[in-house]
Amino acid sequence: MLIINCSKILSKQAGISKQSVDKDKLPERYGPFYFDQPIDHFSSNQTTFKHRYWANTDAYKPGGPVVLYNAGETPADGRSYYVVNSTMAELARKLNGIIIVMEHRFYGKSMPGPTFSAEYLNTLNTKQALEDMASFITDLKLPNLDVELPPAPETKYIVYGGSYSGNLASWMRQKYPDLVFAAVPSSAPVQMSYNYYQYYDPIRKYGPKQCIHALRSVILYVDHVLFSPIGQKAALKKRFGAEDLEHDDDFAECESTCVWLSTGRINY
């Protein structure tokens, strides 16, 4: 409860409020639709899976661009409304274009395989994700568009993204300049850093002092228990409702999510 309450305080300080958009009422004409995507772009076996996306073609006029957004590492349901309510949708309207939200492979209903076994998870990587987007741009036929969409580069594709999705946007522009006219990457960590503890420095310095103190106390206590030979781990996991997590690193990752959710909002 301590972490949750601090998360709420940090979110309030950052000016974050819960979206009131009813995503379940997105008109059916916007999707979801499904694109036949190769499971492995680098294999001779071209078996496909159903790749989910949403598209708003209401404002399209011949010559207009396509604004393409990859939802990144989350099910795209919660971001599907971007096709009607977002800066990307506004840009598409002003440019007489199309806005598309596509789901990342292995998230939501865009599943290359029936399980999360190594057989299928070995295709969960950035190279495959970039090829997904390139294939999408090259072969897409929009079911809610009455006219034929000219291929790129005649149709200009503007790829948007934030955080990891922003990486994909910038890398798409770099790797496929013939397909991607422009990229708008927001908060994209294209320069990777191992154990990037500096990410939390602004929160530690500028967050509410009582919350920062409480969070540090909880982290120190959890670390002490997890690295202690004394058998308190089971009781600790049960206290957090995570008694079924056998591996300590899984438990630590689970608990760190609460911290990340609150601090991430401030950083972004």
XYZ file of C-alpha atoms in Angstrom:
268
model
C 0.000 0.000 0.000
C 2.905 2.329 0.742
C 4.257 2.014 -2.796
C 0.802 2.394 -4.334
C 0.033 5.547 -2.337
C 3.370 7.075 -3.279
C 2.692 6.209 -6.904
C -0.552 8.186 -6.731
C 1.197 11.182 -5.156
C 3.997 11.145 -7.729
C 1.479 10.893 -10.557
C -0.502 13.830 -9.184
C 2.655 15.909 -8.867
C 3.507 15.111 -12.486
C 0.071 16.297 -13.600
C -1.120 12.864 -14.698
C -4.821 12.083 -14.771
C -6.595 8.928 -15.893
C -7.945 9.020 -19.436
C -11.723 9.084 -19.565
C -11.881 7.790 -23.130
C -14.162 4.778 -23.481
C -12.015 2.588 -25.700
C -14.724 -0.074 -25.961
C -16.897 2.296 -27.983
C -14.455 2.989 -30.800
C -16.593 2.743 -33.969
C -16.193 -0.558 -35.799
C -15.180 1.185 -39.010
C -11.796 1.860 -37.399
C -11.076 -1.796 -36.638
C -9.559 -3.880 -35.367
C -8.342 -5.313 -38.646
C -5.824 -8.081 -39.227
C -2.833 -8.265 -41.545
C -1.178 -11.535 -42.609
C 2.332 -11.145 -41.222
C 5.190 -13.661 -41.638
C 6.136 -15.308 -38.354
C 9.806 -15.190 -39.331
C 10.877 -12.704 -41.995
C 14.283 -14.364 -42.283
C 13.071 -17.907 -42.869
C 12.109 -19.670 -46.076
C 8.997 -20.831 -44.227
C 6.569 -17.980 -44.782
C 3.859 -19.106 -42.380
C 1.908 -16.068 -41.205
C 0.055 -14.859 -38.134
C -2.763 -12.343 -37.746
C -1.255 -8.942 -36.977
C -3.799 -6.586 -35.424
C -4.195 -2.898 -36.239
C -6.671 -0.002 -36.311
C -7.014 2.637 -39.035
C -8.850 5.924 -39.477
C -9.264 6.864 -43.142
C -12.026 9.466 -42.660
C -9.915 12.461 -43.687
C -8.009 10.813 -46.513
C -7.711 12.496 -49.876
C -5.445 11.268 -52.690
C -1.909 12.427 -52.021
C -2.341 12.443 -48.248
C 0.218 10.714 -45.992
C -0.089 7.759 -43.645
C 0.780 8.320 -39.995
C 1.881 4.947 -38.608
C 2.226 4.286 -34.882
C 3.552 1.039 -33.414
C 2.098 0.597 -29.915
C 5.303 -0.986 -28.624
C 5.539 -3.297 -25.632
C 1.886 -3.339 -24.604
C -1.430 -4.655 -25.937
C -2.679 -2.046 -28.391
C -6.292 -2.078 -27.185
C -5.579 0.756 -24.771
C -4.038 2.849 -27.542
C -6.466 2.051 -30.325
C -8.346 5.295 -29.653
C -5.260 7.183 -30.862
C -6.760 6.837 -34.345
C -9.430 9.379 -33.340
C -8.024 11.249 -30.347
C -4.316 12.084 -30.424
C -1.864 14.563 -31.880
C -1.169 11.944 -34.546
C -4.845 11.822 -35.502
C -4.946 15.624 -35.604
C -1.907 15.683 -37.885
C -3.500 13.118 -40.184
C -6.677 15.215 -40.372
C -4.797 18.408 -41.180
C -2.783 16.671 -43.904
C -5.781 14.785 -45.354
C -4.075 11.571 -44.357
C -4.590 8.255 -42.598
C -3.692 7.321 -39.029
C -2.860 3.694 -38.200
C -2.139 2.096 -34.828
C -0.460 -1.283 -35.190
C 0.197 -3.767 -32.428
C 3.667 -5.132 -31.718
C 4.167 -8.847 -32.242
C 3.616 -10.981 -29.120
C 1.393 -8.356 -27.487
C -2.385 -8.309 -27.300
C -3.816 -10.526 -30.027
C -0.856 -10.281 -32.417
C 0.570 -13.674 -31.514
C 2.987 -15.437 -33.893
C 2.487 -18.673 -31.960
C 0.034 -20.384 -29.610
C 2.475 -20.368 -26.676
C 5.366 -18.370 -25.262
C 7.783 -21.229 -25.854
C 11.330 -20.626 -27.078
C 10.278 -21.957 -30.474
C 8.178 -18.843 -31.004
C 9.819 -16.319 -28.681
C 13.028 -16.421 -30.700
C 11.205 -14.189 -33.193
C 10.497 -11.555 -30.531
C 13.245 -9.099 -31.392
C 13.805 -5.692 -32.923
C 14.824 -7.013 -36.338
C 11.544 -8.875 -36.727
C 9.575 -5.860 -35.448
C 11.174 -3.583 -38.038
C 10.451 -6.093 -40.783
C 6.855 -6.255 -39.550
C 6.516 -2.531 -40.123
C 8.231 -2.649 -43.508
C 6.004 -5.523 -44.613
C 2.987 -3.631 -43.316
C 3.885 -0.527 -45.333
C 4.664 -2.510 -48.470
C 1.719 -4.909 -48.612
C -1.121 -3.314 -46.652
C -4.592 -3.080 -48.198
C -6.917 -1.064 -45.978
C -10.418 -2.574 -45.772
C -11.973 0.769 -44.802
C -10.538 2.748 -47.726
C -12.563 2.896 -50.947
C -9.701 4.032 -53.181
C -6.380 2.346 -53.825
C -3.557 3.684 -51.691
C -0.437 4.326 -53.808
C 2.677 2.548 -52.520
C 5.551 4.293 -50.765
C 7.318 6.547 -51.531
C 4.438 8.006 -53.565
C 2.411 7.799 -50.378
C 4.466 9.400 -47.641
C 4.673 7.400 -44.409
C 5.313 9.278 -41.161
C 6.236 6.841 -38.392
C 5.524 7.884 -34.805
C 6.629 6.289 -31.558
C 7.502 6.876 -27.925
C 10.145 5.180 -25.774
C 10.894 1.764 -27.344
C 8.309 2.496 -30.016
C 10.229 5.709 -30.683
C 13.329 3.615 -31.273
C 11.427 1.651 -33.888
C 10.320 4.875 -35.564
C 13.850 6.271 -35.799
C 15.330 2.956 -36.927
C 12.643 2.577 -39.597
C 13.602 5.947 -41.052
C 17.278 4.979 -40.919
C 16.868 1.493 -42.375
C 14.073 2.161 -44.863
C 14.394 5.740 -46.157
C 12.660 4.601 -49.343
C 9.564 3.595 -47.351
C 9.567 6.095 -44.484
C 9.356 9.770 -45.376
C 9.742 11.003 -41.792
C 9.938 9.734 -38.219
C 8.787 11.381 -34.996
C 10.476 9.528 -32.106
C 9.569 10.805 -28.647
C 11.732 9.964 -25.604
C 13.447 7.293 -27.678
C 16.415 5.690 -25.848
C 18.368 4.923 -29.014
C 21.641 5.042 -27.076
C 21.446 1.945 -24.908
C 23.008 1.861 -21.465
C 23.359 -1.148 -19.180
C 22.112 -0.710 -15.609
C 21.001 2.864 -16.270
C 20.449 3.914 -12.659
C 20.606 7.603 -13.651
C 17.056 7.199 -14.969
C 15.818 7.555 -11.390
C 17.998 10.535 -10.427
C 15.430 13.268 -11.283
C 12.808 11.506 -9.170
C 15.202 11.037 -6.267
C 16.127 14.732 -6.402
C 12.774 16.350 -7.112
C 10.073 13.905 -5.994
C 8.077 14.366 -2.744
C 10.603 13.807 0.035
C 8.331 11.618 2.160
C 7.619 9.328 -0.782
C 11.240 9.058 -1.852
C 12.223 8.178 1.714
C 9.454 5.569 1.921
C 10.355 4.013 -1.421
C 14.039 3.783 -0.514
C 13.159 2.189 2.824
C 10.998 -0.444 1.132
C 13.671 -1.181 -1.484
C 16.382 -1.566 1.163
C 14.169 -3.862 3.223
C 13.237 -6.064 0.254
C 16.884 -6.285 -0.840
C 17.912 -7.212 2.703
C 15.379 -10.036 2.882
C 16.121 -11.391 -0.594
C 19.873 -11.483 0.011
C 19.603 -12.782 3.568
C 20.134 -16.490 4.339
C 17.396 -16.280 6.968
C 14.132 -17.738 5.696
C 11.919 -14.644 5.492
C 11.399 -14.674 1.741
C 8.160 -16.647 1.759
C 6.574 -14.296 4.295
C 7.705 -11.249 2.317
C 6.294 -12.569 -0.955
C 3.019 -13.445 0.742
C 2.776 -9.925 2.143
C 2.930 -8.586 -1.403
C 0.494 -11.198 -2.703
C 3.232 -12.827 -4.757
C 3.762 -16.081 -2.877
C 3.481 -18.079 -6.113
C 6.636 -16.508 -7.552
C 9.349 -19.084 -7.024
C 12.309 -17.103 -8.341
C 13.495 -14.101 -6.344
C 14.412 -12.080 -9.428
C 10.843 -12.458 -10.724
C 9.532 -11.162 -7.401
C 11.951 -8.212 -7.422
C 10.936 -7.340 -10.982
C 7.267 -7.517 -10.029
C 7.715 -5.125 -7.119
C 9.907 -2.741 -9.102
C 7.046 -2.257 -11.556
C 5.201 -0.122 -8.992
C 8.232 2.133 -8.681
C 8.714 2.293 -12.446
C 5.077 3.203 -13.112
C 5.244 6.219 -10.825
C 8.736 7.429 -11.684
C 8.291 6.800 -15.387
C 5.388 9.219 -15.505
C 7.563 12.007 -14.131
C 10.486 11.278 -16.453
C 8.323 11.169 -19.558
